[in-house]
Coordinates of C-alpha atoms and ligand atoms in Angstrom, one line a residue:
M208 CA 41.5 6.1 1.7
P209 CA 40.4 2.9 3.4
R210 CA 40.6 -0.3 1.5
L211 CA 37.2 -1.9 1.8
T212 CA 35.3 -4.6 0.0
M213 CA 32.6 -3.3 -2.2
A214 CA 30.0 -4.7 0.3
Q215 CA 31.8 -3.0 3.3
A216 CA 31.8 0.3 1.4
L217 CA 28.1 -0.1 0.6
V218 CA 27.1 -0.7 4.2
G219 CA 29.5 2.1 5.3
F220 CA 27.8 4.5 2.9
L221 CA 24.2 3.5 3.7
K222 CA 24.6 4.0 7.4
N223 CA 25.7 7.6 6.8
Q224 CA 22.7 8.6 4.7
Y225 CA 20.2 10.9 6.4
V226 CA 17.1 12.8 5.4
E227 CA 15.7 16.1 6.6
R228 CA 12.3 17.6 6.2
D229 CA 10.8 20.6 8.1
G230 CA 13.9 20.7 10.3
T231 CA 13.7 17.1 11.5
E232 CA 16.6 14.9 10.6
N233 CA 16.8 11.1 10.8
S234 CA 18.9 8.3 9.3
F235 CA 17.3 7.1 6.1
F236 CA 17.9 3.4 6.7
A237 CA 16.8 1.6 9.8
G238 CA 19.0 -1.3 8.9
C239 CA 19.1 -4.2 6.6
F240 CA 16.8 -7.3 6.2
G241 CA 18.2 -10.3 4.6
I242 CA 18.4 -14.0 3.9
F243 CA 21.9 -15.3 3.3
G244 CA 23.0 -17.7 0.6
H245 CA 26.2 -18.1 -1.4
G246 CA 25.3 -15.0 -3.4
N247 CA 25.5 -12.6 -0.4
L248 CA 27.0 -14.3 2.6
A249 CA 30.7 -13.6 2.1
G250 CA 30.0 -10.1 0.7
I251 CA 27.2 -8.2 2.3
G252 CA 26.9 -10.8 5.1
Q253 CA 30.5 -10.3 6.1
A254 CA 30.1 -6.5 6.0
L255 CA 27.0 -6.5 8.1
Q256 CA 28.7 -8.7 10.7
Q257 CA 31.6 -6.4 10.8
M258 CA 29.4 -3.3 11.1
P259 CA 26.8 -4.2 13.7
D260 CA 25.7 -0.5 14.1
F261 CA 23.9 -1.1 10.8
R262 CA 21.5 -3.6 12.2
Y263 CA 20.9 -6.8 10.4
Y264 CA 17.4 -8.4 10.6
Q265 CA 16.6 -11.9 9.5
S266 CA 13.4 -12.6 7.5
R267 CA 11.8 -15.8 6.4
N268 CA 11.1 -15.0 2.9
E269 CA 12.7 -12.5 0.6
Q270 CA 9.3 -11.2 -0.7
A271 CA 8.2 -10.7 2.9
Q272 CA 11.3 -8.7 3.8
V273 CA 10.5 -6.2 1.0
H274 CA 7.0 -6.0 2.3
I275 CA 8.3 -5.3 5.8
A276 CA 10.4 -2.5 4.4
T277 CA 7.4 -1.1 2.5
G278 CA 5.1 -1.2 5.5
Y279 CA 7.8 0.5 7.5
A280 CA 8.3 3.2 4.8
K281 CA 4.6 3.8 4.5
M282 CA 4.2 4.3 8.2
K283 CA 7.2 6.7 8.2
N284 CA 5.7 8.8 5.4
R285 CA 8.6 7.7 3.2
L286 CA 11.2 9.3 5.4
Q287 CA 12.9 6.0 6.4
T288 CA 13.1 2.5 5.1
F289 CA 15.2 -0.7 5.1
A290 CA 17.7 -2.2 2.7
C291 CA 17.0 -5.8 1.7
T292 CA 19.7 -8.3 0.8
S293 CA 19.2 -11.6 -0.9
S294 CA 21.3 -14.4 -2.4
I295 CA 21.3 -14.9 -6.2
G296 CA 18.6 -16.7 -8.2
P297 CA 15.4 -17.6 -6.3
G298 CA 16.3 -15.4 -3.3
A299 CA 16.5 -12.5 -5.7
T300 CA 13.4 -13.3 -7.8
N301 CA 11.5 -13.7 -4.6
M302 CA 11.9 -10.0 -4.1
L303 CA 10.3 -9.1 -7.4
T304 CA 6.8 -9.1 -6.1
G305 CA 7.9 -7.0 -3.2
A306 CA 9.7 -4.6 -5.5
A307 CA 6.6 -4.1 -7.7
T308 CA 4.4 -3.6 -4.5
A309 CA 6.8 -0.8 -3.3
T310 CA 7.0 0.8 -6.7
V311 CA 3.3 0.8 -7.4
N312 CA 2.7 2.4 -4.0
R313 CA 5.5 4.9 -4.5
L314 CA 7.3 3.7 -1.4
P315 CA 11.0 3.6 -1.0
V316 CA 12.9 0.3 -0.6
L317 CA 16.5 -0.5 -1.4
L318 CA 17.0 -4.0 -2.9
L319 CA 20.4 -5.6 -3.0
P320 CA 20.0 -8.9 -4.8
G321 CA 23.2 -11.0 -5.2
D322 CA 24.2 -11.6 -8.8
I323 CA 26.2 -13.9 -11.0
F324 CA 30.0 -13.7 -11.1
A325 CA 31.2 -10.6 -13.0
R326 CA 34.4 -12.7 -13.6
R327 CA 32.3 -15.3 -15.5
N328 CA 34.9 -18.1 -15.8
V329 CA 33.1 -20.4 -13.3
A330 CA 29.7 -19.9 -14.9
P331 CA 27.1 -21.3 -14.8
V332 CA 27.2 -21.0 -11.0
L333 CA 24.6 -22.5 -8.8
Q334 CA 21.2 -20.8 -9.4
Q335 CA 22.4 -18.9 -12.5
L336 CA 20.0 -18.6 -15.4
E337 CA 22.2 -18.8 -18.5
S338 CA 21.5 -16.8 -21.7
E339 CA 22.7 -18.0 -25.1
H340 CA 22.9 -14.5 -26.6
A341 CA 24.3 -12.3 -23.8
Q342 CA 26.6 -12.8 -20.9
D343 CA 25.4 -9.8 -18.9
I344 CA 21.9 -11.1 -18.4
S345 CA 20.8 -12.6 -15.1
V346 CA 17.4 -13.0 -13.4
N347 CA 18.1 -9.6 -11.8
D348 CA 17.3 -8.0 -15.1
C349 CA 13.7 -8.8 -14.2
F350 CA 13.9 -6.0 -11.6
K351 CA 14.2 -3.3 -14.3
P352 CA 10.5 -2.7 -15.0
V353 CA 9.6 -2.8 -11.3
S354 CA 12.4 -0.5 -10.1
R355 CA 12.6 3.3 -10.3
Y356 CA 16.4 3.0 -10.5
W357 CA 18.4 -0.1 -11.4
D358 CA 22.1 -0.8 -11.6
R359 CA 24.6 -3.6 -11.6
I360 CA 27.8 -3.1 -9.7
S361 CA 30.4 -4.8 -11.9
R362 CA 33.4 -3.0 -10.5
P363 CA 33.8 -1.9 -6.8
E364 CA 34.3 1.7 -7.8
Q365 CA 31.0 1.9 -9.6
L366 CA 29.4 2.4 -6.1
L367 CA 30.9 5.9 -6.1
T368 CA 28.5 7.0 -8.9
S369 CA 25.7 4.5 -8.4
L370 CA 24.9 5.0 -4.7
P371 CA 24.3 8.8 -4.9
E372 CA 21.8 8.2 -7.8
A373 CA 20.1 5.5 -5.7
M374 CA 19.7 7.9 -2.9
R375 CA 18.5 10.7 -5.1
V376 CA 15.7 8.5 -6.4
L377 CA 14.8 6.9 -3.0
T378 CA 14.5 10.3 -1.3
S379 CA 12.6 12.0 -4.2
P380 CA 8.9 12.3 -3.4
A381 CA 8.1 12.2 -7.1
E382 CA 10.3 9.4 -8.2
T383 CA 10.6 7.1 -5.2
G384 CA 9.9 3.3 -5.3
A385 CA 12.0 0.3 -5.4
V386 CA 15.7 0.9 -6.1
T387 CA 17.7 -2.2 -7.1
L388 CA 21.4 -2.6 -7.1
A389 CA 22.4 -6.0 -8.4
L390 CA 25.6 -7.1 -6.7
P391 CA 27.7 -9.8 -8.4
Q392 CA 28.8 -12.3 -5.8
D393 CA 32.6 -11.9 -6.6
V394 CA 32.6 -8.1 -6.8
Q395 CA 30.9 -7.8 -3.3
T396 CA 34.2 -9.2 -1.8
E397 CA 36.7 -7.2 -3.9
A398 CA 38.6 -4.4 -2.2
Y399 CA 39.1 -0.9 -3.4
A400 CA 40.6 2.3 -1.9
Y401 CA 37.4 4.3 -1.4
P402 CA 37.8 8.0 -0.7
D403 CA 37.0 9.1 2.9
A404 CA 34.6 11.7 1.7
F405 CA 32.3 9.0 0.4
F406 CA 31.5 8.0 3.9
A407 CA 30.9 11.4 5.3
K408 CA 27.4 12.0 6.7
R409 CA 25.1 13.2 4.0
V410 CA 21.7 14.7 4.6
W411 CA 19.2 14.6 1.8
R412 CA 16.7 17.4 2.0
I413 CA 13.2 16.4 1.2
P414 CA 11.9 19.4 -0.7
R415 CA 8.5 21.0 -0.4
N416 CA 8.3 22.2 -4.0
R417 CA 6.0 25.0 -4.8
P418 CA 3.8 24.9 -7.9
D419 CA 3.9 27.3 -10.8
Q420 CA 2.3 30.6 -9.7
G421 CA 0.3 31.1 -12.9
A422 CA -1.2 27.7 -12.6
L423 CA -2.0 28.4 -9.0
R424 CA -3.9 31.5 -9.8
E425 CA -5.7 29.7 -12.6
A426 CA -6.7 26.9 -10.2
A427 CA -8.1 29.5 -7.8
R428 CA -10.2 30.9 -10.6
W429 CA -11.5 27.4 -11.4
I430 CA -12.4 26.8 -7.8
R431 CA -14.1 30.2 -7.5
A432 CA -16.1 29.4 -10.6
S433 CA -17.2 25.9 -9.4
K434 CA -20.5 25.2 -7.8
R435 CA -20.0 21.6 -6.7
P436 CA -16.2 21.1 -6.0
L437 CA -14.9 17.9 -4.4
I438 CA -11.5 17.1 -3.0
V439 CA -10.1 13.6 -3.7
A440 CA -7.5 13.0 -1.0
G441 CA -4.9 10.5 -1.9
G442 CA -1.8 9.1 -0.1
G443 CA 0.2 12.2 -1.0
V444 CA -1.8 14.2 1.6
I445 CA -0.6 11.9 4.3
Y446 CA 3.0 11.4 3.1
S447 CA 3.3 15.2 2.9
A448 CA 2.0 15.6 6.4
A449 CA -0.7 17.9 5.0
T450 CA -3.6 16.6 7.0
D451 CA -3.9 19.6 9.3
T452 CA -3.5 21.9 6.3
L453 CA -6.3 20.0 4.6
V454 CA -8.6 20.4 7.6
R455 CA -8.1 24.2 7.6
F456 CA -8.6 24.3 3.8
V457 CA -11.9 22.5 3.9
E458 CA -13.3 24.2 7.0
R459 CA -12.7 27.5 5.4
S460 CA -13.9 26.7 1.9
G461 CA -16.6 24.1 2.7
I462 CA -15.3 21.7 0.0
P463 CA -16.1 18.1 1.0
V464 CA -13.5 15.3 0.8
G465 CA -13.6 11.8 -0.5
E466 CA -10.6 9.6 0.3
T467 CA -8.7 7.0 -1.8
M468 CA -7.4 3.8 -0.3
A469 CA -4.0 5.4 0.5
G470 CA -5.6 8.7 1.4
K471 CA -8.1 7.4 4.0
G472 CA -7.5 9.1 7.3
S473 CA -6.6 12.4 5.6
L474 CA -9.7 13.8 7.4
A475 CA -10.9 12.2 10.6
Y476 CA -14.0 10.1 9.9
D477 CA -16.3 12.2 12.1
H478 CA -15.5 15.5 10.3
P479 CA -18.8 16.8 8.8
L480 CA -17.1 17.4 5.5
S481 CA -15.6 13.9 5.4
L482 CA -17.5 11.8 2.8
G483 CA -15.3 8.8 3.5
A484 CA -14.2 6.4 0.8
I485 CA -14.6 7.3 -2.8
G486 CA -14.9 5.1 -5.9
A487 CA -15.5 1.4 -6.5
T488 CA -15.4 0.7 -2.8
G489 CA -16.8 4.1 -1.9
T490 CA -19.6 5.4 0.3
L491 CA -22.9 6.6 -1.0
A492 CA -22.0 10.1 0.3
A493 CA -18.7 10.4 -1.7
N494 CA -20.0 8.7 -4.8
Q495 CA -23.1 10.9 -5.0
I496 CA -21.1 14.1 -4.6
A497 CA -18.5 12.8 -7.1
R498 CA -21.2 11.9 -9.7
D499 CA -22.4 15.6 -9.8
A500 CA -19.1 17.4 -9.0
D501 CA -18.2 20.1 -11.5
L502 CA -14.6 20.4 -10.2
V503 CA -12.5 17.6 -8.8
I504 CA -9.4 18.7 -6.8
G505 CA -7.2 15.6 -6.6
I506 CA -4.5 15.8 -4.0
G507 CA -1.7 13.2 -4.1
T508 CA -3.7 10.7 -6.0
R509 CA -2.9 8.3 -8.9
Y510 CA -6.6 8.0 -9.8
S511 CA -6.6 4.2 -9.9
D512 CA -9.7 2.5 -11.3
F513 CA -10.9 2.0 -7.7
T514 CA -10.8 5.7 -7.2
T515 CA -12.6 6.7 -10.4
A516 CA -15.0 3.7 -10.3
S517 CA -13.4 2.7 -13.6
M518 CA -13.9 6.2 -15.0
T519 CA -17.7 6.2 -14.2
G520 CA -17.5 8.1 -11.0
F521 CA -17.6 11.6 -12.4
Q522 CA -20.6 12.2 -14.6
D523 CA -21.0 16.0 -14.8
P524 CA -20.6 16.7 -18.6
K525 CA -18.4 19.7 -17.8
V526 CA -16.4 18.3 -14.9
R527 CA -12.8 19.4 -14.8
F528 CA -9.8 18.5 -12.7
V529 CA -7.2 20.4 -10.7
N530 CA -4.5 18.0 -9.6
I531 CA -2.0 18.8 -6.8
N532 CA 0.8 16.3 -7.0
V533 CA 4.6 16.1 -6.6
A534 CA 4.8 14.0 -9.8
G535 CA 4.0 15.8 -13.1
F536 CA 2.8 12.4 -14.3
D537 CA 0.0 12.2 -11.9
A538 CA -0.8 16.0 -11.9
A539 CA -1.5 15.8 -15.6
K540 CA -4.1 13.0 -15.4
H541 CA -7.6 13.6 -16.8
A542 CA -6.6 16.7 -18.7
A543 CA -6.1 18.4 -15.4
L544 CA -4.8 21.8 -14.5
G545 CA -1.7 20.4 -12.8
L546 CA -0.2 22.0 -9.7
V547 CA 3.1 20.2 -9.6
G548 CA 4.2 20.6 -6.0
D549 CA 4.1 19.4 -2.5
A550 CA 0.5 19.0 -1.1
R551 CA 1.1 21.0 2.0
V552 CA 2.6 24.1 0.6
T553 CA 0.4 24.0 -2.4
L554 CA -2.7 23.9 -0.3
D555 CA -1.4 26.7 1.9
E556 CA -0.7 28.9 -1.1
L557 CA -4.0 28.1 -2.7
A558 CA -5.8 28.9 0.5
E559 CA -4.1 32.3 0.6
I560 CA -5.2 33.2 -3.0
L561 CA -8.7 31.9 -2.4
G562 CA -9.1 34.1 0.7
D563 CA -12.5 33.8 2.2
F564 CA -14.0 31.8 -0.8
Q565 CA -16.7 29.5 0.3
V566 CA -19.0 27.1 -1.4
E567 CA -22.8 27.8 -1.2
P568 CA -24.1 27.0 2.3
S569 CA -26.6 24.7 0.8
Y570 CA -23.8 22.6 -0.8
R571 CA -21.9 22.4 2.5
Q572 CA -25.1 21.3 4.3
H573 CA -25.9 18.7 1.6
A574 CA -22.4 17.2 2.1
A575 CA -22.8 17.3 5.9
Q576 CA -26.2 15.5 5.6
L577 CA -24.7 12.8 3.4
H578 CA -21.9 12.4 5.9
A579 CA -24.4 11.9 8.7
E580 CA -26.5 9.4 6.6
W581 CA -23.3 7.4 5.9
D582 CA -22.4 7.4 9.5
R583 CA -25.7 5.7 10.3
E584 CA -25.2 3.2 7.6
V585 CA -21.8 2.2 9.2
E586 CA -23.6 2.0 12.5
R587 CA -26.2 -0.4 11.0
I588 CA -23.5 -2.7 9.5
Y589 CA -21.4 -2.6 12.8
A590 CA -24.6 -3.7 14.6
V591 CA -25.4 -6.8 12.5
R592 CA -25.1 -10.0 14.5
L593 CA -25.2 -12.7 11.9
A594 CA -25.5 -16.3 12.9
P595 CA -24.3 -19.0 12.9
L596 CA -21.2 -17.2 11.5
P597 CA -20.6 -13.5 12.1
S598 CA -20.5 -11.1 9.2
Q599 CA -17.2 -9.4 8.2
G600 CA -18.8 -6.0 8.8
E601 CA -19.5 -6.6 12.5
L602 CA -16.0 -8.0 12.9
I603 CA -14.5 -4.8 11.4
G604 CA -16.7 -2.8 13.7
A605 CA -15.4 -4.7 16.7
V606 CA -11.8 -4.1 15.8
N607 CA -12.5 -0.5 15.1
E608 CA -14.4 0.2 18.3
L609 CA -12.8 -2.2 20.8
G610 CA -9.2 -2.1 19.5
D611 CA -6.8 0.6 20.7
P612 CA -7.9 3.9 19.2
R613 CA -4.3 4.9 18.8
G614 CA -3.7 1.7 17.0
V615 CA -2.9 1.0 13.4
M616 CA -4.8 -1.4 11.0
V617 CA -3.0 -3.1 8.2
C618 CA -4.5 -4.9 5.3
A619 CA -3.9 -5.6 1.6
A620 CA -6.1 -8.0 -0.3
G621 CA -9.3 -10.0 -0.3
S622 CA -12.8 -8.9 0.6
L623 CA -11.5 -7.0 3.6
P624 CA -10.0 -3.9 1.8
G625 CA -13.3 -3.0 0.1
D626 CA -15.3 -3.4 3.4
L627 CA -12.6 -1.5 5.3
H628 CA -12.5 1.3 2.9
K629 CA -16.2 1.9 3.4
L630 CA -16.5 1.0 7.1
W631 CA -13.3 1.7 8.9
R632 CA -13.5 4.9 11.0
A633 CA -10.1 6.4 10.9
R634 CA -9.4 8.5 13.9
H635 CA -5.9 9.5 13.1
P636 CA -4.0 9.9 9.7
K637 CA -1.9 6.8 10.2
Q638 CA -4.6 4.4 11.4
Y639 CA -5.6 3.0 8.1
Q640 CA -2.7 1.3 6.4
L641 CA -3.9 -0.4 3.2
E642 CA -1.6 -1.6 0.6
Y643 CA -4.0 -1.3 -2.3
G644 CA -1.8 -0.2 -5.1
F645 CA -0.7 -3.8 -5.8
S646 CA -3.2 -5.4 -3.3
C647 CA -0.7 -8.1 -2.8
M648 CA -1.9 -11.2 -1.0
G649 CA 0.7 -12.0 1.6
F650 CA 1.6 -8.4 2.3
E651 CA -0.5 -8.2 5.5
I652 CA 1.5 -9.8 8.2
A653 CA 4.9 -8.7 6.8
G654 CA 3.7 -5.2 6.1
G655 CA 2.1 -5.1 9.6
L656 CA 5.5 -6.0 11.1
G657 CA 7.0 -3.1 9.2
A658 CA 4.4 -0.7 10.6
K659 CA 5.0 -2.0 14.1
M660 CA 8.7 -1.6 13.8
A661 CA 8.1 2.0 12.6
E662 CA 5.8 2.8 15.5
P663 CA 6.5 0.2 18.3
D664 CA 4.3 2.1 20.8
R665 CA 1.1 1.5 18.8
E666 CA -0.9 -1.6 18.7
V667 CA -0.9 -3.0 15.2
Y668 CA -3.9 -4.9 14.0
V669 CA -3.3 -7.0 10.9
L670 CA -6.6 -8.0 9.3
V671 CA -6.0 -11.0 7.0
G672 CA -8.0 -13.6 5.2
D673 CA -7.3 -17.3 5.0
G674 CA -6.1 -17.0 1.4
S675 CA -3.5 -14.3 2.2
Y676 CA -2.5 -16.1 5.4
L677 CA -1.8 -19.2 3.5
M678 CA 0.3 -17.3 1.0
M679 CA 2.5 -15.7 3.6
S680 CA 2.4 -16.1 7.3
S681 CA 6.1 -16.6 7.7
E682 CA 6.8 -13.2 9.4
V683 CA 4.9 -14.3 12.5
V684 CA 8.3 -15.9 13.3
T685 CA 10.2 -12.7 12.7
S686 CA 7.9 -10.7 14.9
L687 CA 8.5 -13.2 17.7
Q688 CA 12.2 -13.2 17.1
E689 CA 12.5 -9.4 17.3
G690 CA 9.8 -8.9 20.0
Y691 CA 7.4 -6.8 17.9
K692 CA 3.9 -7.7 18.9
L693 CA 1.2 -7.9 16.2
T694 CA -2.5 -8.6 16.8
I695 CA -3.4 -10.6 13.8
V696 CA -7.1 -11.0 13.1
L697 CA -7.4 -14.0 10.9
I698 CA -10.8 -14.2 9.2
D699 CA -11.4 -17.7 7.8
N700 CA -14.1 -18.2 5.1
A701 CA -12.5 -21.3 3.6
G702 CA -11.6 -19.6 0.4
F703 CA -11.8 -16.4 -1.6
K704 CA -14.8 -14.5 -0.5
S705 CA -13.8 -11.6 -2.7
I706 CA -13.1 -13.4 -5.9
G707 CA -16.1 -15.7 -5.2
A708 CA -18.4 -12.7 -5.1
L709 CA -16.7 -11.3 -8.2
S710 CA -17.1 -14.7 -9.9
R711 CA -20.8 -14.8 -9.1
S712 CA -21.2 -11.2 -10.4
L713 CA -19.7 -12.4 -13.7
G714 CA -22.0 -15.4 -13.9
Q715 CA -19.3 -17.9 -13.0
A716 CA -20.8 -19.3 -9.8
G717 CA -17.7 -19.2 -7.6
F718 CA -15.7 -21.6 -9.7
G719 CA -12.2 -22.2 -8.2
T720 CA -12.6 -19.9 -5.2
R721 CA -13.3 -22.4 -2.4
Y722 CA -11.2 -24.9 -0.4
V723 CA -13.2 -28.0 -1.4
Y724 CA -12.4 -31.4 -2.8
P725 CA -12.8 -31.9 -6.6
K726 CA -16.0 -33.5 -7.7
D727 CA -16.3 -35.6 -10.9
G728 CA -12.7 -34.6 -11.8
A729 CA -13.2 -30.8 -11.5
L730 CA -13.1 -28.2 -8.7
P731 CA -16.6 -27.1 -8.0
G732 CA -17.8 -23.6 -7.0
D733 CA -20.9 -22.7 -5.2
D734 CA -22.5 -26.1 -5.9
A735 CA -19.9 -27.9 -3.8
E736 CA -20.9 -30.0 -0.9
S737 CA -20.3 -28.1 2.3
T738 CA -17.3 -30.2 3.5
T739 CA -14.3 -28.0 3.2
L740 CA -10.7 -29.1 3.4
P741 CA -9.5 -30.1 6.9
V742 CA -7.3 -27.0 7.2
D743 CA -6.6 -25.7 10.8
L744 CA -5.1 -22.3 10.5
A745 CA -5.4 -21.6 14.2
A746 CA -3.2 -24.7 14.9
N747 CA -0.9 -23.5 12.1
A748 CA -0.4 -20.1 13.8
A749 CA 0.2 -21.7 17.2
S750 CA 2.8 -23.9 15.6
L751 CA 4.7 -20.8 14.5
G752 CA 4.8 -19.7 18.1
A753 CA 2.0 -17.1 18.2
R754 CA -0.5 -16.9 21.0
V755 CA -3.8 -18.0 19.4
I756 CA -7.2 -17.1 20.6
P757 CA -9.8 -19.1 18.7
C758 CA -13.3 -17.5 18.6
H759 CA -16.7 -18.7 17.4
T760 CA -19.1 -15.8 18.1
Y761 CA -19.0 -12.0 18.1
A762 CA -18.9 -12.1 21.9
D763 CA -15.8 -14.4 21.8
F764 CA -14.3 -12.0 19.3
A765 CA -14.9 -8.9 21.4
D766 CA -13.4 -10.6 24.5
A767 CA -10.4 -11.7 22.4
L768 CA -9.7 -8.2 21.3
Q769 CA -9.6 -7.1 25.0
T770 CA -7.4 -10.1 26.0
A771 CA -5.0 -9.5 23.1
R772 CA -4.3 -6.0 24.4
G773 CA -2.8 -7.4 27.5
V774 CA -0.6 -10.0 25.7
E775 CA 2.9 -9.0 24.9
C776 CA 3.8 -11.3 22.0
T777 CA 2.2 -11.7 18.6
T778 CA -1.4 -12.9 19.0
V779 CA -3.7 -14.4 16.4
I780 CA -7.4 -13.9 16.9
Y781 CA -8.9 -16.7 14.8
I782 CA -12.6 -16.6 13.7
K783 CA -14.7 -18.1 10.9
S784 CA -16.9 -15.7 9.0
D785 CA -19.8 -16.0 6.6
R786 CA -18.5 -16.3 3.0
L787 CA -21.7 -15.0 1.3
D788 CA -22.9 -12.1 3.4
G789 CA -21.3 -8.9 2.0
V790 CA -21.3 -5.2 2.5
P791 CA -23.2 -3.7 -0.5
G792 CA -21.8 -1.4 -3.2
Y793 CA -23.0 2.2 -3.1
D794 CA -23.5 3.7 -6.6
S795 CA -20.2 2.4 -7.8
W796 CA -18.7 0.1 -10.4
W797 CA -15.5 -1.7 -11.2
D798 CA -14.7 -2.7 -14.8
V799 CA -13.9 -6.4 -15.0
P800 CA -14.7 -7.5 -18.6
V801 CA -17.0 -10.5 -19.0
A802 CA -16.6 -13.2 -21.7
E803 CA -18.1 -11.9 -24.9
V804 CA -19.3 -15.4 -25.9
S805 CA -19.8 -18.4 -23.7
E806 CA -21.9 -21.5 -23.2
S807 CA -23.3 -20.2 -19.9
P808 CA -26.5 -18.1 -19.8
T809 CA -25.4 -16.5 -16.6
V810 CA -22.2 -15.3 -18.2
T811 CA -24.2 -14.0 -21.2
E812 CA -26.5 -12.1 -18.8
A813 CA -23.5 -10.7 -16.9
R814 CA -22.0 -9.5 -20.2
R815 CA -25.1 -7.5 -21.0
D816 CA -25.0 -5.9 -17.5
W817 CA -21.3 -5.2 -18.0
A818 CA -21.9 -3.5 -21.4
A819 CA -24.5 -1.2 -19.8
H820 CA -22.1 0.0 -17.2
R821 CA -19.2 0.2 -19.6
A822 CA -21.2 2.8 -21.6
R823 CA -20.8 5.2 -18.7
E824 CA -17.0 5.2 -18.7
R825 CA -15.6 8.6 -19.7
Y826 CA -12.6 10.1 -21.2
F827 CA -11.5 13.6 -20.2
F828 CA -9.8 15.9 -22.7
Ligands
TPP289 C1 -0.6 -12.4 -4.9 C2 -2.0 -12.3 -5.3 N1 -2.6 -13.3 -6.0 C3 -3.9 -13.2 -6.4 C4 -4.6 -12.1 -6.1 C5 -6.1 -12.0 -6.5 N2 -7.0 -12.1 -5.4 C6 -7.5 -11.0 -4.8 S1 -8.3 -11.3 -3.4 C7 -8.0 -13.0 -3.5 C8 -8.5 -13.9 -2.5 C9 -8.2 -13.6 -1.1 O1 -8.6 -14.6 -0.2 P1 -8.6 -14.3 1.3 O2 -7.3 -13.8 1.8 O3 -9.1 -15.6 2.0 O4 -9.7 -13.2 1.5 P2 -11.3 -13.2 1.2 O5 -11.4 -12.9 -0.2 O6 -11.8 -14.5 1.6 O7 -11.8 -12.1 2.1 C10 -7.3 -13.2 -4.7 C11 -6.9 -14.6 -5.1 C12 -4.0 -11.1 -5.3 N3 -4.6 -10.0 -5.0 N4 -2.7 -11.2 -4.9
MG290 MG1 -11.0 -16.1 2.6

């Protein structure tokens, strides 16, 4: 029975947690990221120093460290992640956005914010938010809605019951997300005689649960009865490592596949049954098939509004849904026949019952033809050579074609995700790493670092806009400190191309979306003079220690991609791109409500347009 501080026991426990799936075992935590302050230095900080075999990594921003862990867990198909420690107060609340990002995306991260003294007598301590009506409230209570499990460790022995629960949730495919254990500063340092057994190696089996057999047979009947079935492949396909199974399933049945943001890469882009991206940022191929589908088989998808084109994507009056999902919550969506189970084993069992069922040859051919037409559209956009500033589509094409084909592309927010969803040609299931559950500006570089740490042998291309870069570029420094090379493609359009376009579509003329000086006491939009603010992001990146390759033209950019492959440290390829030229939408819509009354005729016009689209939104019962 070793006498250990609570923090020492915590670290001692974490380093002995393993997971196993399909016979492969690995430690669940790759280490601990953290920024020290008085709320964690003497507790967790001391424990990490004493136990160097649980590697400590320093980050620059507590939000970023959670993004690193999230990017890592995503790349690892949720089988491994990091713990993240912070001080109390602002260090802790900085992690909130990271926690929400992880939870929305169903990715495991363990957060260990320091907390106010359990002993209380010295309160208010530095950075403590006091409450007049309760003494057990701190800013860490804000983590409750963004965590899948939350606890405060007010006595050292509470770890004995809390940590196994934390692990159960983190390793549960259905429940995983951010887990938060708030650690009062004093309790972290208090000793207790923890039982030896608590530190024994523990292996958490990641189950491949099978669905209800009756539901499975019913699903097979629905599929056999359908004429125009469509698979919507979500992130669950990839996390379950079900991509090979999916290929076999669609080749045998002839059912075409549309992919969500998290599911892109489920089927290689050049498979004839791949319709590519589906929904608001979808391809013409996927959106046309979706519009007429009489059966939608959702696999591992949450059906976000981007996937359903704000509930306008599926227009067949009799369309129905079969949802394969580890989470009953998602399986039940859209009045579906739910197959609550692991994607891989469920697809295998479904294939067995379906036997040699196939869609009509004409339907398979129709899908293949739409696939080929879409491929030509991508080709067209890749080949645009816009002047004087290149288009975003051609830059995406360059990264896709000239970057390492084994590489990984990471992105999260701005106009890039929509363009990438349509245009990126995913050659392997882990190539397209989009954080689009929370679409959190600032995720890109930090999440990219996580992806690189998970797969150091792959080139990682972080695609980031100026807005996201300005929000969080700090982890360039961490990538240099730890020797993980990122190739960061920084696309500068002096503002928010995405929200600018949205603003114009809502009749608001780009108000507040550009980096320009105020005029007549207000920030202008599209009517601004062209002088933008004197911001030099290339110089900024160089000042952080990155190798920077400034580019002006497509040719420069293509050269830079080649050069970057030979560079060993984090490299920023900087280029300005046209802010108005955009990739079109393809029979899709996204519901962003427009002001019902306004003094602007363009807003009134946009409202009419919105109302017409809104009428196509559906409920499924
Ligand atoms: C943290 C956060 N704040 C606000 C938003 C809303 N938003 C989405 S895209 C965007 C602008 C992104 O600008 P930039 O990174 O330059 O990309 P661009 O739109 O120019 O391609 C904003 C403000 C967001 N997604 N995340
Ligand atoms: Mg921008």
